[in-house]
């Protein structure tokens, strides 16, 4: 079985990745006793994904996968975008992030948005990127309990329910992360 360290501190991402890659052994940062936060100072998903993967690769020399992702809202010129994790301020909570989005969109009819994920893989010492996007819209209020992050306010195109209401296997067919993972699987031949 192929093995990858998944360089994330986000438990929601980790759970999804384990479901999306059932034939790959996913080693978490916890498993390697990595406790430091990795700074993500950049303005692009690619650069932030790269620094996470490279930091862990330098420390382990093992194959590493990272995920930099976010919610991009057209009416907010792409915000929160790369700043999705801390949009509602420090310390971050999903609730504060969601509230901030709903405040910014108060009274705004144009609610189209998309999630983007950039996966960075370091394999045989080489860097590879995989990208996925999913279109949808921002709900008027949070709906559902499942998932993580902005899932309660993101309704994917063609559905009436949010990612936090839809069964996990539906999110894992439609999502930005799922689309990027399909390309990763093709690359790994897994
Ligand atoms: P790592 O950097 O440790 O992987 P993070 O949560 O800080 O974890 P990002 O910097 O990539 O990750 O921030 C992405 C944020 O975008 C994340 O915290 C969520 O709020 C949001 N997000 C990304 N994918 C999402 C998804 O599938 N559902 C809901 N929200 C998502």
PDB file of N, CA and C and ligand atoms in Angstrom, residues 6-10 13 16 29 37-38 40 45 48 52 66-71 81-86 92 94 97 115-117 147-152 154 163 171 175-177, ligand 1:
ATOM      1  N   UNK A   6      -0.070  13.323   5.339  1.00  0.00           N
ATOM      2  CA  UNK A   6      -0.973  14.414   4.966  1.00  0.00           C
ATOM      3  C   UNK A   6      -0.706  15.581   5.921  1.00  0.00           C
ATOM      4  N   UNK A   7      -0.123  16.659   5.367  1.00  0.00           N
ATOM      5  CA  UNK A   7       0.364  17.773   6.176  1.00  0.00           C
ATOM      6  C   UNK A   7      -0.761  18.752   6.496  1.00  0.00           C
ATOM      7  N   UNK A   8      -1.646  18.337   7.379  1.00  0.00           N
ATOM      8  CA  UNK A   8      -2.735  19.235   7.780  1.00  0.00           C
ATOM      9  C   UNK A   8      -2.967  19.153   9.282  1.00  0.00           C
ATOM     10  N   UNK A   9      -3.403  20.272   9.844  1.00  0.00           N
ATOM     11  CA  UNK A   9      -3.876  20.273  11.235  1.00  0.00           C
ATOM     12  C   UNK A   9      -5.391  20.297  11.295  1.00  0.00           C
ATOM     13  N   UNK A  10      -6.034  20.229  10.146  1.00  0.00           N
ATOM     14  CA  UNK A  10      -7.493  20.348  10.081  1.00  0.00           C
ATOM     15  C   UNK A  10      -8.123  18.938  10.100  1.00  0.00           C
ATOM     16  N   UNK A  13     -10.476  18.031   7.133  1.00  0.00           N
ATOM     17  CA  UNK A  13      -9.756  17.647   5.906  1.00  0.00           C
ATOM     18  C   UNK A  13      -9.200  16.232   6.028  1.00  0.00           C
ATOM     19  N   UNK A  16     -11.883  13.583   5.590  1.00  0.00           N
ATOM     20  CA  UNK A  16     -12.294  13.460   4.185  1.00  0.00           C
ATOM     21  C   UNK A  16     -11.220  12.759   3.360  1.00  0.00           C
ATOM     22  N   UNK A  29      -0.176  14.289  10.842  1.00  0.00           N
ATOM     23  CA  UNK A  29       0.887  15.004  11.562  1.00  0.00           C
ATOM     24  C   UNK A  29       0.962  14.522  13.000  1.00  0.00           C
ATOM     25  N   UNK A  37       2.635  24.801  14.319  1.00  0.00           N
ATOM     26  CA  UNK A  37       1.838  25.406  13.249  1.00  0.00           C
ATOM     27  C   UNK A  37       2.789  25.762  12.110  1.00  0.00           C
ATOM     28  N   UNK A  38       2.357  25.572  10.882  1.00  0.00           N
ATOM     29  CA  UNK A  38       3.176  26.000   9.745  1.00  0.00           C
ATOM     30  C   UNK A  38       2.590  27.320   9.237  1.00  0.00           C
ATOM     31  N   UNK A  40       1.454  30.257   6.928  1.00  0.00           N
ATOM     32  CA  UNK A  40       1.009  30.308   5.522  1.00  0.00           C
ATOM     33  C   UNK A  40       0.898  31.774   5.122  1.00  0.00           C
ATOM     34  N   UNK A  45      -3.014  30.047  -3.220  1.00  0.00           N
ATOM     35  CA  UNK A  45      -3.215  28.687  -2.708  1.00  0.00           C
ATOM     36  C   UNK A  45      -1.980  27.828  -3.010  1.00  0.00           C
ATOM     37  N   UNK A  48       0.906  28.533  -0.555  1.00  0.00           N
ATOM     38  CA  UNK A  48       0.612  28.054   0.802  1.00  0.00           C
ATOM     39  C   UNK A  48       0.623  26.526   0.859  1.00  0.00           C
ATOM     40  N   UNK A  52       3.519  24.137   3.137  1.00  0.00           N
ATOM     41  CA  UNK A  52       3.107  23.075   4.077  1.00  0.00           C
ATOM     42  C   UNK A  52       3.780  21.757   3.695  1.00  0.00           C
ATOM     43  N   UNK A  66      -0.253  17.968   0.755  1.00  0.00           N
ATOM     44  CA  UNK A  66      -0.878  19.047   1.527  1.00  0.00           C
ATOM     45  C   UNK A  66      -2.074  19.561   0.740  1.00  0.00           C
ATOM     46  N   UNK A  67      -2.924  20.304   1.434  1.00  0.00           N
ATOM     47  CA  UNK A  67      -4.172  20.821   0.847  1.00  0.00           C
ATOM     48  C   UNK A  67      -4.310  22.270   1.275  1.00  0.00           C
ATOM     49  N   UNK A  68      -4.307  23.192   0.316  1.00  0.00           N
ATOM     50  CA  UNK A  68      -4.676  24.561   0.650  1.00  0.00           C
ATOM     51  C   UNK A  68      -5.978  24.860  -0.073  1.00  0.00           C
ATOM     52  N   UNK A  69      -6.947  25.320   0.679  1.00  0.00           N
ATOM     53  CA  UNK A  69      -8.281  25.431   0.101  1.00  0.00           C
ATOM     54  C   UNK A  69      -9.001  26.639   0.667  1.00  0.00           C
ATOM     55  N   UNK A  70     -10.153  26.971   0.082  1.00  0.00           N
ATOM     56  CA  UNK A  70     -10.906  28.105   0.601  1.00  0.00           C
ATOM     57  C   UNK A  70     -12.175  28.334  -0.194  1.00  0.00           C
ATOM     58  N   UNK A  71     -12.955  29.247   0.349  1.00  0.00           N
ATOM     59  CA  UNK A  71     -14.246  29.608  -0.232  1.00  0.00           C
ATOM     60  C   UNK A  71     -14.091  30.957  -0.935  1.00  0.00           C
ATOM     61  N   UNK A  81     -11.376  33.505   0.151  1.00  0.00           N
ATOM     62  CA  UNK A  81     -10.253  32.996  -0.634  1.00  0.00           C
ATOM     63  C   UNK A  81      -9.148  32.370   0.206  1.00  0.00           C
ATOM     64  N   UNK A  82      -7.911  32.802  -0.040  1.00  0.00           N
ATOM     65  CA  UNK A  82      -6.787  32.212   0.716  1.00  0.00           C
ATOM     66  C   UNK A  82      -6.854  32.555   2.204  1.00  0.00           C
ATOM     67  N   UNK A  83      -7.700  33.518   2.546  1.00  0.00           N
ATOM     68  CA  UNK A  83      -7.819  33.901   3.964  1.00  0.00           C
ATOM     69  C   UNK A  83      -8.994  33.212   4.656  1.00  0.00           C
ATOM     70  N   UNK A  84      -9.503  32.147   4.056  1.00  0.00           N
ATOM     71  CA  UNK A  84     -10.711  31.492   4.578  1.00  0.00           C
ATOM     72  C   UNK A  84     -10.572  31.025   6.026  1.00  0.00           C
ATOM     73  N   UNK A  85      -9.399  30.529   6.391  1.00  0.00           N
ATOM     74  CA  UNK A  85      -9.265  29.913   7.721  1.00  0.00           C
ATOM     75  C   UNK A  85      -9.456  30.922   8.851  1.00  0.00           C
ATOM     76  N   UNK A  86      -9.012  32.170   8.635  1.00  0.00           N
ATOM     77  CA  UNK A  86      -9.060  33.177   9.711  1.00  0.00           C
ATOM     78  C   UNK A  86      -9.943  34.370   9.356  1.00  0.00           C
ATOM     79  N   UNK A  92      -9.498  31.352  15.573  1.00  0.00           N
ATOM     80  CA  UNK A  92     -10.534  31.075  14.583  1.00  0.00           C
ATOM     81  C   UNK A  92     -11.568  30.068  15.098  1.00  0.00           C
ATOM     82  N   UNK A  94     -15.183  28.048  13.235  1.00  0.00           N
ATOM     83  CA  UNK A  94     -16.031  27.959  12.041  1.00  0.00           C
ATOM     84  C   UNK A  94     -17.208  28.918  12.185  1.00  0.00           C
ATOM     85  N   UNK A  97     -16.237  32.487  11.334  1.00  0.00           N
ATOM     86  CA  UNK A  97     -16.026  32.619   9.887  1.00  0.00           C
ATOM     87  C   UNK A  97     -17.359  32.679   9.144  1.00  0.00           C
ATOM     88  N   UNK A 115     -15.789  26.670  -3.959  1.00  0.00           N
ATOM     89  CA  UNK A 115     -14.683  26.196  -3.132  1.00  0.00           C
ATOM     90  C   UNK A 115     -13.547  25.805  -4.068  1.00  0.00           C
ATOM     91  N   UNK A 116     -12.339  26.117  -3.650  1.00  0.00           N
ATOM     92  CA  UNK A 116     -11.153  25.711  -4.418  1.00  0.00           C
ATOM     93  C   UNK A 116     -10.218  24.911  -3.515  1.00  0.00           C
ATOM     94  N   UNK A 117      -9.632  23.882  -4.070  1.00  0.00           N
ATOM     95  CA  UNK A 117      -8.582  23.142  -3.350  1.00  0.00           C
ATOM     96  C   UNK A 117      -7.382  22.980  -4.259  1.00  0.00           C
ATOM     97  N   UNK A 147     -19.843  17.818   8.379  1.00  0.00           N
ATOM     98  CA  UNK A 147     -18.752  18.475   7.665  1.00  0.00           C
ATOM     99  C   UNK A 147     -17.955  19.400   8.561  1.00  0.00           C
ATOM    100  N   UNK A 148     -17.353  20.426   7.964  1.00  0.00           N
ATOM    101  CA  UNK A 148     -16.527  21.362   8.733  1.00  0.00           C
ATOM    102  C   UNK A 148     -16.510  22.703   8.009  1.00  0.00           C
ATOM    103  N   UNK A 149     -15.852  23.667   8.620  1.00  0.00           N
ATOM    104  CA  UNK A 149     -15.645  24.964   7.970  1.00  0.00           C
ATOM    105  C   UNK A 149     -16.958  25.603   7.527  1.00  0.00           C
ATOM    106  N   UNK A 150     -16.986  26.010   6.264  1.00  0.00           N
ATOM    107  CA  UNK A 150     -18.139  26.732   5.718  1.00  0.00           C
ATOM    108  C   UNK A 150     -19.231  25.796   5.184  1.00  0.00           C
ATOM    109  N   UNK A 151     -19.117  24.501   5.428  1.00  0.00           N
ATOM    110  CA  UNK A 151     -20.086  23.554   4.872  1.00  0.00           C
ATOM    111  C   UNK A 151     -21.551  23.919   5.153  1.00  0.00           C
ATOM    112  N   UNK A 152     -21.900  24.422   6.348  1.00  0.00           N
ATOM    113  CA  UNK A 152     -23.325  24.717   6.609  1.00  0.00           C
ATOM    114  C   UNK A 152     -23.910  25.837   5.739  1.00  0.00           C
ATOM    115  N   UNK A 154     -22.729  26.451   2.426  1.00  0.00           N
ATOM    116  CA  UNK A 154     -22.413  26.253   0.999  1.00  0.00           C
ATOM    117  C   UNK A 154     -23.362  25.218   0.398  1.00  0.00           C
ATOM    118  N   UNK A 163     -23.577  21.464   2.092  1.00  0.00           N
ATOM    119  CA  UNK A 163     -22.616  20.370   2.273  1.00  0.00           C
ATOM    120  C   UNK A 163     -22.727  19.764   3.678  1.00  0.00           C
ATOM    121  N   UNK A 171     -20.972  14.756  -0.773  1.00  0.00           N
ATOM    122  CA  UNK A 171     -19.913  15.785  -0.746  1.00  0.00           C
ATOM    123  C   UNK A 171     -18.624  15.204  -1.340  1.00  0.00           C
ATOM    124  N   UNK A 175     -17.059  17.508  -4.261  1.00  0.00           N
ATOM    125  CA  UNK A 175     -16.300  18.623  -3.680  1.00  0.00           C
ATOM    126  C   UNK A 175     -15.026  18.948  -4.455  1.00  0.00           C
ATOM    127  N   UNK A 176     -14.564  20.171  -4.241  1.00  0.00           N
ATOM    128  CA  UNK A 176     -13.264  20.642  -4.730  1.00  0.00           C
ATOM    129  C   UNK A 176     -12.168  19.635  -4.391  1.00  0.00           C
ATOM    130  N   UNK A 177     -12.172  19.140  -3.155  1.00  0.00           N
ATOM    131  CA  UNK A 177     -11.142  18.192  -2.699  1.00  0.00           C
ATOM    132  C   UNK A 177     -11.273  16.863  -3.465  1.00  0.00           C
TER     133      UNK A 177
HETATM  134  P1  LIG B   1      -4.175  23.165   7.280  1.00  0.00           P
HETATM  135  O1  LIG B   1      -3.530  24.402   6.704  1.00  0.00           O
HETATM  136  O2  LIG B   1      -3.486  22.674   8.516  1.00  0.00           O
HETATM  137  O3  LIG B   1      -4.386  22.105   6.254  1.00  0.00           O
HETATM  138  P2  LIG B   1      -6.436  24.939   7.580  1.00  0.00           P
HETATM  139  O4  LIG B   1      -7.823  24.759   8.104  1.00  0.00           O
HETATM  140  O5  LIG B   1      -5.620  26.072   8.153  1.00  0.00           O
HETATM  141  O6  LIG B   1      -5.666  23.548   7.775  1.00  0.00           O
HETATM  142  P3  LIG B   1      -6.410  26.214   4.988  1.00  0.00           P
HETATM  143  O7  LIG B   1      -5.359  27.188   5.362  1.00  0.00           O
HETATM  144  O8  LIG B   1      -6.327  25.543   3.649  1.00  0.00           O
HETATM  145  O9  LIG B   1      -6.502  25.018   6.032  1.00  0.00           O
HETATM  146  O10 LIG B   1      -7.806  26.941   5.168  1.00  0.00           O
HETATM  147  C1  LIG B   1      -8.899  26.484   4.466  1.00  0.00           C
HETATM  148  C2  LIG B   1     -10.170  26.934   5.146  1.00  0.00           C
HETATM  149  O11 LIG B   1     -11.200  26.948   4.138  1.00  0.00           O
HETATM  150  C3  LIG B   1     -10.612  25.916   6.187  1.00  0.00           C
HETATM  151  O12 LIG B   1     -10.148  26.264   7.470  1.00  0.00           O
HETATM  152  C4  LIG B   1     -12.126  25.976   6.071  1.00  0.00           C
HETATM  153  O13 LIG B   1     -12.625  27.038   6.852  1.00  0.00           O
HETATM  154  C5  LIG B   1     -12.347  26.319   4.600  1.00  0.00           C
HETATM  155  N1  LIG B   1     -12.580  25.077   3.829  1.00  0.00           N
HETATM  156  C6  LIG B   1     -11.721  24.414   3.004  1.00  0.00           C
HETATM  157  N2  LIG B   1     -12.291  23.299   2.512  1.00  0.00           N
HETATM  158  C7  LIG B   1     -13.529  23.248   3.031  1.00  0.00           C
HETATM  159  C8  LIG B   1     -14.602  22.328   2.928  1.00  0.00           C
HETATM  160  O14 LIG B   1     -14.502  21.212   2.227  1.00  0.00           O
HETATM  161  N3  LIG B   1     -15.725  22.606   3.603  1.00  0.00           N
HETATM  162  C9  LIG B   1     -15.847  23.722   4.339  1.00  0.00           C
HETATM  163  N4  LIG B   1     -14.877  24.619   4.518  1.00  0.00           N
HETATM  164  C10 LIG B   1     -13.719  24.399   3.867  1.00  0.00           C
END
